[in-house]
Amino acid sequence: MVNGLNLLFQFLDSFAFIVLAAGGLAIIFGIMGVINLAHGEFIMVGAYATTLANIRLGLPLPAAMLVGVVVTALFGLLVERVVISGWLPNLVAQRTLGRNVIEPLYDRLADSMVATWGLSLIMVQGIRVTLGNSLDQIGTPLGKIAYSGFSYSTYRVLLAGVALAVLGFTYYVFTRTEYGMRARATIQDEDTARALGVDTERTYMTTFAFGSGLAGLTGALYAPTVTMVPGLGSSFLVEAFVAVVVGGPSVVLGTTLAGGLLGAINALFSNLVGTFFGRIALLVTAIVMIRFLPDGITGFVERLRERREEA
Amino acid sequence: MTAETGSGGPTADPTGLARLRDYVEGPNTVGNSKGFWIGFLVAVVALSAYPLAVGSYQASRFSLFLVYAFLGLSLSVVWGYAGVLSFGQVVFFGVAGYTFGVVSVNFATPAGITAAFAVGILGGAVMAFVLGYFMFYGGVRNVYVTIITLVSTLVLHTFMAQTAGDEWTIGQAALGGFNGMPTIPNLAFGVGGAAIMFDSVTFYYLVLGLLVATYLGLRVLVNSDYGRVMVAVREDEDRTRMFGYDVKRVKLAVFTLGGALAGLSGVLYASWGNYMSPGVFELTFASLPVIWVSVGGRKTLLGAVGATVGIEFFRNSLGGELAFIIVGALLLVFILGLPGGIVPWVHQTYLDMRDDGSAPDPPETAAEVSDP
């Protein structure tokens, strides 16, 4: 049954989900040229850390969420140093073999996809071995919005607000801070940035940690609403991936627009024909979008603007 | 290294065997020596003797790994030789398997199953052609091809998972949603009384025979002039276009061939387990071909076959919890430390050892790491 208010709530819900899931992935992809297929597993780390901090350590939920974010950011830092940049293995190899063994995965899209996919296999199975097949779940806080036979979780609607706040924060970081300027310089032209004294290596490291922190935040926020199983990351990965590709190179604007468009399509089709078709419609939209706008929505907007300037 | 000229030029002694070797040897394959072919024969004989040594149950188990080898080969051709990283080989694998299932359940006679075999492979090829046409003629390039194929896998997974219920029954074949499609018949070739049915040991020999034929056939292909064009597309797309080759058409043709090979794998898989389910479209399964081919060495057919059979045997024997951790670690180590894969590395080490570093013409270095 299509109902305006219901449709709106569903839209807000999917919008928040897509934006939050995609944020970290988009930043790492946009700045480092690394496709992190383990992004869903980073979200899982955030969710697990939050839940464990809440249940085992007895921390209140907001503090537990903070733990989730910090743990995931640190984990991301570790992954960057060991796998993505190969700094640690190369350090060891320098001492023992006298040469580097790993070339950084920066801007090696296909290789970074394959490597991080291996990482995600290890993480999923590692969690399964150490913590078992499921974990107790924190109850969803804040109750429900109920109206004439329908009800919607207040918490999930609230997440749309959080998603907007995250977008705002990211925008602030990348446009108003010293780090953001360096990061943008690194995207524009890595060699020139390095020549001008930007420590691009450190920018990459920070960026990966920042993106991981965002993934951790997503995991922390969704920890009370998802079933805590080791494979929970895969449901986030798909939407995130699709949103990044549909959004295109501009991180904040692209993610917002993609979240809006895909959220609307998902909400509409879910309401009209059912959840399965909502998801299929979302994926098919993505395929068609990539086919016609290979640079995503923002790439298209950019091209239109250039054409208008030329005219 | 007698026939170094490959298939391009005729050699001095056109005796039967030498001419045959000209077709299957060349710069695009590893293993162009007499020693290699002796080893190859030994391996084939050993594999043929395997069912006699271990019995029909183990042979049947092992034939699954051989079935997967076609899937590995399909990605090696598409990614390793033409430079198109497809995360969607399982799409063609699954579509072919389901097609085989639907047709063979409805026409469960030997003739019907023979037709289903052909229709299934055709299904995989057609699916690849359609998707490939959509992508390559639409100007989708590089990593975006990978993403589209990845998303296609997810679409099919979501779609097939909701096919429970009567409206998703084709003739007598129910697609069965998450539970999948049981009672797919065994493979059979022929008509009526003159038919051969394949189960456990006979199925093993069928798959082994097909695999050897496919491997040799692909060697002929990649060492032919067309194979050189494929490699040229992989190495530098724009320059190949400058030379007047239709890059889009080459990619589409190779992608379609890859679809047919993956389809063959899917058909064999469906008749091996008498079962298909949406599980074949899962991300984990979709990633396996990438793992096999990366570890073995994507630019060699031998690596694809060897790593597929090896990893699957290992994974299956190990079973349980640790299997995926080890497979994931393998993938990480090989992508980071040995981007070319095992087989090219072993080959290069062998050449270096034999010639003490003064090899005049190493066929192909494994240093190329950043394909799009």
XYZ file of C-alpha atoms in Angstrom:
683
model
C 0.000 0.000 0.000
C 1.526 3.304 -0.979
C 1.152 5.858 1.730
C 2.814 9.248 1.565
C 4.152 9.325 5.100
C 5.304 5.742 4.941
C 7.081 6.439 1.667
C 8.805 9.434 3.218
C 10.032 7.447 6.202
C 11.248 4.684 3.982
C 13.036 7.206 1.815
C 14.746 8.771 4.821
C 15.700 5.328 6.026
C 17.308 4.229 2.759
C 18.877 7.645 2.229
C 20.590 7.429 5.616
C 21.652 3.861 5.012
C 23.179 4.576 1.620
C 24.918 7.795 2.642
C 26.355 6.359 5.846
C 27.433 3.145 4.164
C 29.052 4.979 1.261
C 30.821 7.822 3.093
C 34.046 6.107 4.048
C 34.256 4.132 0.833
C 33.809 7.267 -1.266
C 36.554 9.133 0.572
C 39.081 6.326 0.250
C 38.189 5.735 -3.403
C 38.115 9.430 -4.275
C 41.407 10.375 -2.657
C 43.532 7.252 -2.761
C 42.197 5.466 -5.832
C 41.782 2.392 -3.693
C 38.588 0.360 -3.898
C 38.144 -1.116 -0.477
C 36.061 -4.254 -0.879
C 36.577 -4.875 2.837
C 34.582 -1.712 3.586
C 31.586 -3.768 4.716
C 33.846 -5.635 7.104
C 35.142 -2.348 8.511
C 31.515 -1.486 9.237
C 31.195 -4.884 10.876
C 34.216 -4.109 13.068
C 32.500 -0.901 14.197
C 29.260 -2.722 14.947
C 30.999 -5.521 16.822
C 33.188 -3.159 18.839
C 30.140 -1.107 19.809
C 28.104 -4.136 20.797
C 30.927 -5.722 22.755
C 31.669 -2.459 24.566
C 27.995 -2.118 25.429
C 27.294 -5.705 26.457
C 30.586 -7.036 27.807
C 32.050 -3.829 29.258
C 28.716 -2.318 30.232
C 29.415 1.086 28.660
C 26.374 3.258 27.888
C 25.416 3.249 24.206
C 26.919 6.627 23.146
C 30.246 5.778 24.775
C 30.163 2.323 23.203
C 29.587 3.936 19.818
C 32.610 6.125 20.337
C 34.618 3.000 21.119
C 33.353 1.493 17.852
C 34.514 4.515 15.846
C 37.948 4.679 17.470
C 38.590 0.947 17.214
C 37.692 0.911 13.515
C 39.811 3.986 12.763
C 42.808 2.394 14.474
C 42.160 -0.841 12.675
C 42.051 1.075 9.385
C 45.364 2.688 10.239
C 46.878 -0.720 10.818
C 45.496 -2.082 7.538
C 46.850 0.912 5.662
C 50.327 0.465 7.110
C 50.433 -3.278 6.555
C 48.461 -3.951 3.386
C 47.611 -0.828 1.399
C 50.952 0.971 1.623
C 52.992 -2.089 2.556
C 54.998 0.110 4.911
C 55.432 -2.465 7.659
C 56.256 -5.465 5.449
C 58.653 -3.302 3.462
C 60.323 -2.124 6.658
C 60.865 -5.723 7.688
C 62.005 -6.670 4.203
C 64.472 -3.775 4.096
C 66.101 -5.068 7.240
C 66.212 -8.690 6.150
C 66.306 -8.797 2.346
C 67.512 -5.285 1.714
C 64.718 -4.432 -0.700
C 61.009 -3.631 -0.814
C 58.619 -6.493 -1.380
C 55.336 -4.639 -1.772
C 54.378 -1.835 -4.054
C 51.667 0.405 -2.526
C 48.147 -0.258 -3.782
C 47.458 3.445 -4.373
C 45.775 3.996 -7.724
C 45.917 0.320 -8.608
C 42.173 -0.166 -8.752
C 41.922 -3.794 -9.770
C 44.726 -4.941 -7.503
C 43.340 -3.018 -4.555
C 39.948 -4.647 -5.140
C 41.414 -8.120 -5.163
C 43.667 -7.542 -2.159
C 40.980 -5.997 0.004
C 38.645 -8.783 -1.006
C 41.159 -11.233 0.446
C 41.253 -9.102 3.568
C 37.482 -9.222 3.868
C 37.465 -13.023 3.623
C 39.985 -13.176 6.452
C 38.004 -10.721 8.571
C 34.627 -12.426 8.170
C 35.999 -15.847 8.901
C 38.293 -14.524 11.650
C 35.311 -13.027 13.492
C 33.401 -16.261 13.016
C 36.239 -18.296 14.498
C 36.878 -15.998 17.445
C 33.382 -14.779 18.344
C 31.089 -17.424 16.926
C 28.252 -17.209 14.446
C 26.247 -14.512 16.172
C 26.326 -12.022 18.977
C 23.632 -10.661 21.278
C 22.082 -7.516 19.951
C 21.556 -4.182 21.624
C 17.891 -3.216 21.588
C 16.910 -0.374 19.256
C 16.569 2.766 21.383
C 13.980 5.582 21.186
C 10.839 3.558 20.471
C 8.548 3.915 17.479
C 6.570 6.492 15.579
C 3.088 5.028 15.232
C 0.197 6.378 13.190
C -2.993 4.791 11.853
C -1.832 1.210 11.588
C 1.738 1.957 10.557
C 4.778 2.315 12.731
C 8.335 3.281 12.094
C 11.391 3.135 14.317
C 12.237 6.660 15.530
C 15.893 5.753 15.722
C 16.106 4.837 12.062
C 14.432 8.052 10.995
C 16.816 9.973 13.222
C 19.717 8.412 11.345
C 18.795 10.507 8.305
C 19.691 13.553 10.402
C 22.954 11.930 11.417
C 23.731 11.165 7.777
C 23.290 14.830 6.883
C 25.508 15.802 9.818
C 28.195 13.394 8.609
C 28.033 14.909 5.137
C 28.312 18.397 6.636
C 31.264 17.371 8.771
C 33.041 15.769 5.810
C 32.448 18.887 3.749
C 33.921 20.990 6.548
C 36.969 18.757 6.917
C 37.783 18.757 3.239
C 37.197 22.437 2.563
C 38.102 24.263 5.749
C 40.969 22.378 7.336
C 44.645 22.131 6.608
C 44.364 18.386 6.172
C 41.475 18.785 3.714
C 43.508 21.150 1.592
C 46.394 18.690 1.475
C 44.065 15.851 0.635
C 42.490 17.777 -2.216
C 45.902 18.798 -3.494
C 46.870 15.141 -3.486
C 43.827 14.191 -5.577
C 44.420 16.998 -8.038
C 48.024 16.153 -8.753
C 49.969 13.898 -6.477
C 53.407 14.691 -7.891
C 52.977 18.442 -7.734
C 51.563 18.211 -4.234
C 54.587 16.231 -3.136
C 56.910 18.694 -4.825
C 55.235 21.502 -2.888
C 55.950 19.775 0.386
C 52.776 17.819 1.049
C 53.553 14.532 2.721
C 51.258 12.534 0.435
C 52.148 9.303 2.168
C 50.843 10.711 5.432
C 47.796 12.173 3.716
C 46.957 8.725 2.417
C 47.432 7.192 5.833
C 45.192 9.778 7.490
C 42.605 9.472 4.749
C 42.368 5.733 5.125
C 42.012 6.079 8.881
C 39.365 8.792 8.412
C 37.402 6.652 5.949
C 37.684 3.690 8.292
C 36.475 5.843 11.168
C 33.390 6.734 9.126
C 32.825 3.040 8.433
C 33.155 2.443 12.166
C 30.593 5.170 12.843
C 28.188 3.512 10.414
C 28.695 0.197 12.151
C 28.219 1.797 15.556
C 25.020 3.550 14.490
C 23.515 0.442 12.914
C 24.670 -1.947 15.639
C 21.332 -1.704 17.469
C 19.305 -2.388 14.322
C 21.040 -5.211 12.467
C 21.452 -8.863 13.321
C 24.966 -9.300 14.616
C 26.427 -11.951 12.324
C 29.933 -12.033 10.833
C 28.563 -11.485 7.327
C 26.674 -8.295 8.150
C 29.122 -6.164 6.175
C 28.097 -7.506 2.794
C 24.663 -5.866 2.970
C 26.341 -2.488 3.461
C 29.017 -3.008 0.860
C 26.659 -3.345 -2.074
C 24.718 -0.148 -1.446
C 27.912 1.719 -0.629
C 29.602 0.547 -3.754
C 26.670 1.421 -5.962
C 26.318 4.860 -4.379
C 29.989 5.679 -4.882
C 29.876 4.714 -8.532
C 26.611 6.507 -9.200
C 27.793 9.555 -7.262
C 31.027 10.058 -9.128
C 34.240 11.826 -8.232
C 32.970 14.591 -5.971
C 32.753 12.908 -2.588
C 30.236 14.941 -0.608
C 27.961 16.101 -3.409
C 28.129 12.755 -5.193
C 27.249 10.768 -2.109
C 24.367 13.103 -1.280
C 22.888 12.994 -4.769
C 23.381 9.249 -5.131
C 21.862 8.661 -1.706
C 18.878 10.803 -2.654
C 18.301 9.182 -6.031
C 18.914 5.590 -4.994
C 17.020 6.062 -1.734
C 14.007 7.348 -3.641
C 14.109 4.479 -6.141
C 14.540 1.909 -3.407
C 11.692 3.359 -1.310
C 9.355 3.621 -4.278
C 9.899 0.110 -5.625
C 9.911 -1.445 -2.172
C 6.534 0.126 -1.535
C 5.076 -0.736 -4.921
C 6.279 -4.295 -5.505
C 8.171 -5.455 -2.436
C 11.598 -5.362 -0.814
C 13.229 -7.728 -3.271
C 12.284 -5.577 -6.213
C 13.366 -2.435 -4.381
C 16.816 -3.893 -4.229
C 16.779 -5.119 -7.796
C 15.586 -1.714 -9.015
C 18.423 -0.061 -7.110
C 21.021 -2.354 -8.660
C 19.618 -2.077 -12.172
C 19.596 1.717 -11.832
C 23.262 1.517 -10.931
C 24.104 -0.578 -13.987
C 22.228 1.747 -16.305
C 23.770 4.826 -14.676
C 27.323 3.515 -15.104
C 26.557 2.704 -18.708
C 25.317 6.182 -19.540
C 27.217 8.302 -17.027
C 30.539 6.547 -16.450
C 31.718 9.446 -14.293
C 28.622 9.373 -12.163
C 26.195 12.180 -11.464
C 28.808 14.704 -10.413
C 30.979 13.903 -13.416
C 27.954 14.624 -15.593
C 27.215 17.878 -13.767
C 30.843 18.874 -14.169
C 30.732 18.179 -17.900
C 27.568 20.220 -18.333
C 29.174 23.112 -16.520
C 32.287 22.952 -18.664
C 30.207 22.907 -21.800
C 28.260 25.933 -20.671
C 31.461 27.808 -19.887
C 32.814 27.038 -23.324
C 29.662 28.217 -25.047
C 62.944 -24.215 -27.132
C 62.779 -25.482 -30.680
C 59.634 -23.894 -32.027
C 60.154 -20.361 -30.817
C 58.536 -18.793 -33.829
C 55.098 -19.824 -32.620
C 52.266 -20.127 -35.048
C 53.295 -17.071 -37.023
C 55.945 -18.555 -39.251
C 56.480 -22.084 -40.526
C 59.484 -23.900 -39.140
C 62.095 -25.702 -41.155
C 60.910 -29.239 -40.515
C 57.185 -29.462 -41.041
C 56.790 -32.973 -39.682
C 53.431 -33.752 -38.118
C 54.390 -33.329 -34.489
C 56.411 -30.176 -34.985
C 53.593 -28.569 -36.916
C 51.186 -29.460 -34.119
C 53.532 -27.926 -31.588
C 53.657 -24.773 -33.636
C 49.974 -24.279 -32.995
C 50.027 -24.762 -29.241
C 53.275 -22.958 -28.487
C 54.096 -19.320 -28.540
C 54.980 -16.276 -26.498
C 51.601 -16.137 -24.781
C 51.843 -19.423 -22.940
C 54.163 -20.862 -20.386
C 55.564 -24.268 -21.190
C 57.021 -24.352 -24.696
C 59.558 -27.090 -24.240
C 59.806 -30.816 -24.678
C 60.129 -31.179 -20.921
C 56.853 -29.389 -20.402
C 54.960 -31.644 -22.789
C 56.384 -34.750 -21.147
C 55.245 -33.386 -17.794
C 51.863 -32.570 -19.315
C 51.449 -36.153 -20.551
C 52.475 -37.527 -17.172
C 49.931 -35.266 -15.458
C 47.126 -36.353 -17.799
C 47.989 -40.018 -17.337
C 48.133 -39.553 -13.568
C 44.754 -37.814 -13.569
C 43.328 -40.624 -15.704
C 44.594 -43.201 -13.246
C 43.287 -41.266 -10.252
C 39.772 -42.839 -10.140
C 41.305 -46.340 -10.286
C 43.474 -45.513 -7.295
C 40.953 -43.781 -5.030
C 37.567 -45.167 -6.018
C 34.449 -43.603 -7.462
C 33.482 -41.423 -4.494
C 36.802 -39.566 -4.420
C 36.791 -39.352 -8.207
C 33.372 -37.777 -8.120
C 34.542 -35.283 -5.502
C 37.593 -34.434 -7.567
C 35.598 -33.939 -10.745
C 34.030 -30.854 -9.158
C 37.441 -29.206 -9.001
C 37.978 -30.030 -12.647
C 34.559 -28.525 -13.397
C 35.632 -25.310 -11.670
C 38.766 -25.234 -13.811
C 36.647 -24.152 -16.802
C 35.438 -21.216 -14.739
C 39.036 -20.356 -13.893
C 40.021 -20.615 -17.544
C 37.166 -18.350 -18.571
C 38.424 -15.587 -16.292
C 42.013 -16.146 -17.361
C 41.034 -15.591 -20.984
C 38.919 -12.534 -20.245
C 41.095 -10.880 -17.606
C 44.546 -12.327 -18.141
C 44.586 -12.143 -21.912
C 42.170 -9.372 -22.858
C 42.550 -7.251 -19.714
C 38.867 -7.142 -18.758
C 38.537 -7.897 -15.047
C 35.128 -9.521 -14.783
C 33.717 -10.131 -11.349
C 30.711 -11.683 -13.037
C 31.909 -14.956 -14.521
C 29.534 -16.654 -12.095
C 26.661 -14.856 -13.814
C 27.280 -16.896 -16.948
C 28.069 -19.958 -14.867
C 24.764 -19.628 -13.036
C 22.626 -18.685 -16.016
C 23.955 -21.683 -17.946
C 23.412 -23.980 -14.972
C 19.831 -22.812 -14.486
C 19.138 -23.032 -18.219
C 20.473 -26.571 -18.289
C 18.331 -27.367 -15.263
C 15.114 -25.975 -16.707
C 15.524 -27.623 -20.101
C 16.732 -30.979 -18.813
C 14.014 -31.269 -16.169
C 11.369 -30.609 -18.806
C 12.890 -32.940 -21.398
C 14.448 -35.634 -19.251
C 15.389 -37.929 -22.124
C 18.977 -38.375 -23.362
C 18.196 -36.313 -26.451
C 16.629 -33.605 -24.309
C 19.616 -33.539 -21.978
C 22.027 -33.345 -24.897
C 20.066 -30.371 -26.169
C 20.026 -28.873 -22.661
C 23.817 -29.127 -22.549
C 24.104 -27.087 -25.736
C 21.356 -24.650 -24.785
C 22.944 -24.089 -21.375
C 26.326 -23.163 -22.815
C 24.586 -21.003 -25.388
C 22.702 -19.330 -22.536
C 25.965 -18.391 -20.843
C 27.416 -17.095 -24.105
C 24.314 -15.082 -24.991
C 24.193 -13.551 -21.522
C 27.855 -12.563 -21.870
C 27.237 -11.186 -25.355
C 24.335 -9.038 -24.202
C 26.118 -7.719 -21.128
C 29.342 -7.251 -23.089
C 27.596 -5.397 -25.907
C 25.893 -3.134 -23.386
C 29.241 -2.360 -21.753
C 31.864 -2.291 -24.479
C 29.770 -0.580 -27.113
C 28.551 1.854 -24.468
C 32.079 2.976 -23.730
C 32.282 1.465 -20.256
C 35.947 0.967 -19.465
C 38.429 -0.206 -16.892
C 37.224 -0.617 -13.362
C 33.671 0.305 -14.301
C 33.414 -2.936 -16.248
C 34.397 -4.738 -13.090
C 31.779 -2.869 -11.113
C 29.002 -3.553 -13.620
C 29.815 -7.264 -13.655
C 29.936 -7.290 -9.873
C 26.570 -5.568 -9.615
C 25.104 -7.946 -12.228
C 26.043 -10.819 -9.947
C 24.184 -9.163 -7.104
C 21.138 -8.483 -9.263
C 20.899 -12.132 -10.212
C 21.428 -13.220 -6.629
C 18.599 -11.017 -5.424
C 16.403 -12.000 -8.322
C 16.897 -15.758 -8.120
C 16.462 -15.697 -4.345
C 12.864 -14.506 -4.740
C 11.818 -17.096 -7.334
C 10.048 -19.305 -4.834
C 6.439 -20.079 -5.669
C 4.325 -21.328 -8.528
C 4.639 -18.308 -10.789
C 8.339 -19.124 -11.125
C 7.790 -22.607 -12.482
C 8.811 -23.145 -16.081
C 7.072 -26.229 -17.396
C 7.839 -28.793 -14.756
C 10.915 -27.052 -13.426
C 10.403 -24.946 -10.300
C 13.186 -22.428 -9.743
C 12.631 -22.694 -6.008
C 13.992 -19.366 -4.690
C 16.573 -19.701 -1.935
C 16.116 -23.453 -1.802
C 17.251 -23.817 -5.372
C 16.441 -26.332 -8.019
C 16.853 -29.984 -7.086
C 16.588 -33.131 -9.229
C 18.503 -31.850 -12.222
C 19.339 -35.044 -14.150
C 22.818 -36.370 -14.822
C 24.496 -35.444 -18.045
C 23.842 -37.692 -21.046
C 24.767 -37.516 -24.702
C 22.977 -39.272 -27.536
C 19.499 -40.230 -28.629
C 17.297 -42.940 -27.121
C 19.065 -46.300 -26.835
C 22.356 -45.061 -28.273
C 22.916 -42.675 -25.392
C 25.781 -42.521 -22.906
C 24.901 -41.498 -19.366
C 27.534 -39.911 -17.181
C 27.800 -40.467 -13.457
C 30.684 -40.452 -10.986
C 33.595 -42.141 -12.789
C 32.374 -41.701 -16.357
C 31.544 -38.081 -15.527
C 35.091 -37.647 -14.235
C 36.540 -38.883 -17.523
C 34.185 -36.706 -19.528
C 35.227 -33.613 -17.591
C 38.908 -34.497 -17.764
C 38.691 -35.028 -21.514
C 36.832 -31.761 -22.036
C 39.335 -29.923 -19.867
C 42.373 -31.193 -21.744
C 40.698 -30.352 -25.053
C 39.693 -26.890 -23.839
C 43.144 -26.162 -22.466
C 44.834 -27.144 -25.726
C 42.215 -25.294 -27.756
C 42.753 -22.119 -25.751
C 46.498 -22.471 -26.174
C 45.969 -22.511 -29.912
C 43.753 -19.451 -29.626
C 46.055 -17.309 -27.471
C 49.085 -18.134 -29.591
C 47.298 -17.367 -32.828
C 47.235 -13.966 -34.488
C 43.936 -13.285 -32.751
C 45.564 -14.086 -29.427
C 48.224 -11.499 -30.138
C 45.515 -8.918 -30.742
C 43.895 -9.874 -27.432
C 47.180 -9.328 -25.631
C 47.658 -6.056 -27.467
C 44.272 -4.874 -26.193
C 45.329 -5.801 -22.677
C 48.666 -4.034 -22.921
C 47.565 -0.819 -24.598
C 44.029 -0.336 -25.750
C 44.503 3.023 -27.416
C 47.551 1.977 -29.373
C 45.804 -1.149 -30.582
C 42.969 0.992 -31.843
C 45.470 3.229 -33.609
C 46.764 0.211 -35.465
C 43.299 -0.259 -36.866
C 41.938 -3.039 -34.722
C 38.350 -2.913 -33.554
C 39.024 -3.057 -29.830
C 35.352 -3.170 -28.875
C 34.709 -6.140 -31.122
C 37.732 -8.010 -29.808
C 36.650 -7.422 -26.225
C 33.092 -8.468 -26.981
C 34.220 -11.634 -28.748
C 36.571 -12.613 -25.930
C 33.946 -11.784 -23.320
C 31.414 -13.966 -25.144
C 33.900 -16.809 -25.349
C 34.513 -16.365 -21.623
C 30.757 -16.555 -21.084
C 30.567 -19.805 -23.035
C 33.420 -21.318 -21.025
C 31.881 -20.227 -17.736
C 28.603 -21.608 -19.089
C 30.199 -24.974 -19.793
C 31.443 -24.960 -16.219
C 27.960 -24.105 -14.944
C 26.263 -26.843 -16.962
C 28.735 -29.418 -15.703
C 28.279 -28.109 -12.168
C 24.492 -28.414 -12.347
C 24.671 -31.992 -13.567
C 27.445 -32.848 -11.118
C 25.419 -31.935 -8.032
C 21.999 -32.368 -9.703
C 21.294 -29.007 -8.124
C 21.422 -25.240 -8.708
C 20.787 -22.500 -6.172
C 21.195 -18.716 -5.933
C 24.296 -19.447 -3.842
C 26.299 -19.501 -7.073
C 25.631 -15.762 -7.439
C 26.916 -14.934 -3.966
C 29.822 -12.549 -3.648
C 31.945 -15.179 -1.972
C 31.519 -17.562 -4.859
C 31.900 -14.766 -7.398
C 35.269 -13.930 -5.906
C 36.640 -17.445 -6.139
C 37.570 -17.268 -9.842
C 39.433 -14.032 -9.163
C 41.325 -15.763 -6.368
C 42.203 -18.835 -8.410
C 43.390 -16.850 -11.370
C 45.341 -14.318 -9.302
C 47.172 -16.998 -7.379
C 47.962 -19.165 -10.377
C 48.956 -16.305 -12.605
C 46.270 -14.730 -14.690
C 48.381 -14.451 -17.804
C 48.849 -18.187 -18.083
C 46.199 -20.783 -18.794
C 48.213 -23.365 -16.929
C 48.194 -21.207 -13.818
C 44.427 -20.825 -13.968
C 43.818 -24.571 -14.228
C 46.459 -25.552 -11.691
C 45.484 -22.986 -9.090
C 41.758 -23.698 -9.471
C 42.127 -27.413 -8.946
C 44.789 -26.966 -6.279
C 42.986 -24.334 -4.217
C 39.618 -26.053 -4.424
C 41.128 -29.417 -3.478
C 42.888 -27.772 -0.575
C 39.824 -25.798 0.516
C 37.577 -28.822 0.276
C 39.991 -31.113 2.116
C 40.636 -28.566 4.833
C 36.987 -27.701 5.090
C 35.431 -25.853 7.964
C 36.400 -22.680 9.651
C 39.952 -21.993 8.631
C 39.608 -22.603 4.896
C 38.528 -19.091 3.970
C 41.095 -17.450 6.233
C 43.840 -19.326 4.447
C 42.376 -18.648 1.014
C 42.098 -14.947 1.867
C 45.660 -14.861 3.139
C 46.875 -16.602 -0.016
C 45.156 -13.971 -2.089
C 46.701 -11.121 -0.094
C 50.188 -12.559 -0.224
C 50.048 -13.200 -3.944
C 48.537 -9.898 -4.948
C 50.979 -7.963 -2.790
C 54.159 -9.946 -3.116
C 53.808 -11.850 -6.351
C 51.360 -9.957 -8.556
C 52.093 -12.157 -11.556
C 51.072 -15.361 -9.837
C 52.831 -18.633 -9.115
C 53.262 -20.144 -12.557
C 55.034 -17.205 -14.245
C 57.230 -16.857 -11.171
C 58.200 -20.512 -11.198
C 58.785 -20.320 -14.930
C 61.007 -17.277 -14.608
C 62.963 -18.794 -11.735
C 63.455 -21.941 -13.798
C 64.711 -19.955 -16.794
C 67.054 -17.916 -14.618
C 68.442 -21.035 -13.009
C 68.954 -22.851 -16.279
C 70.579 -20.016 -18.114
C 72.159 -18.416 -15.086
C 70.511 -15.095 -15.797
C 71.765 -14.867 -19.375
C 68.547 -15.990 -21.004
C 68.447 -14.236 -24.353
C 64.715 -13.673 -24.492
C 62.619 -14.215 -21.380
C 59.134 -14.749 -22.782
C 57.247 -12.527 -20.428
C 58.164 -10.738 -17.255
C 55.851 -10.972 -14.303
C 56.496 -7.392 -13.363
C 53.430 -5.925 -15.002
C 51.228 -5.159 -12.043
C 48.874 -2.330 -12.734
C 46.407 -3.499 -15.295
C 43.215 -1.483 -15.293
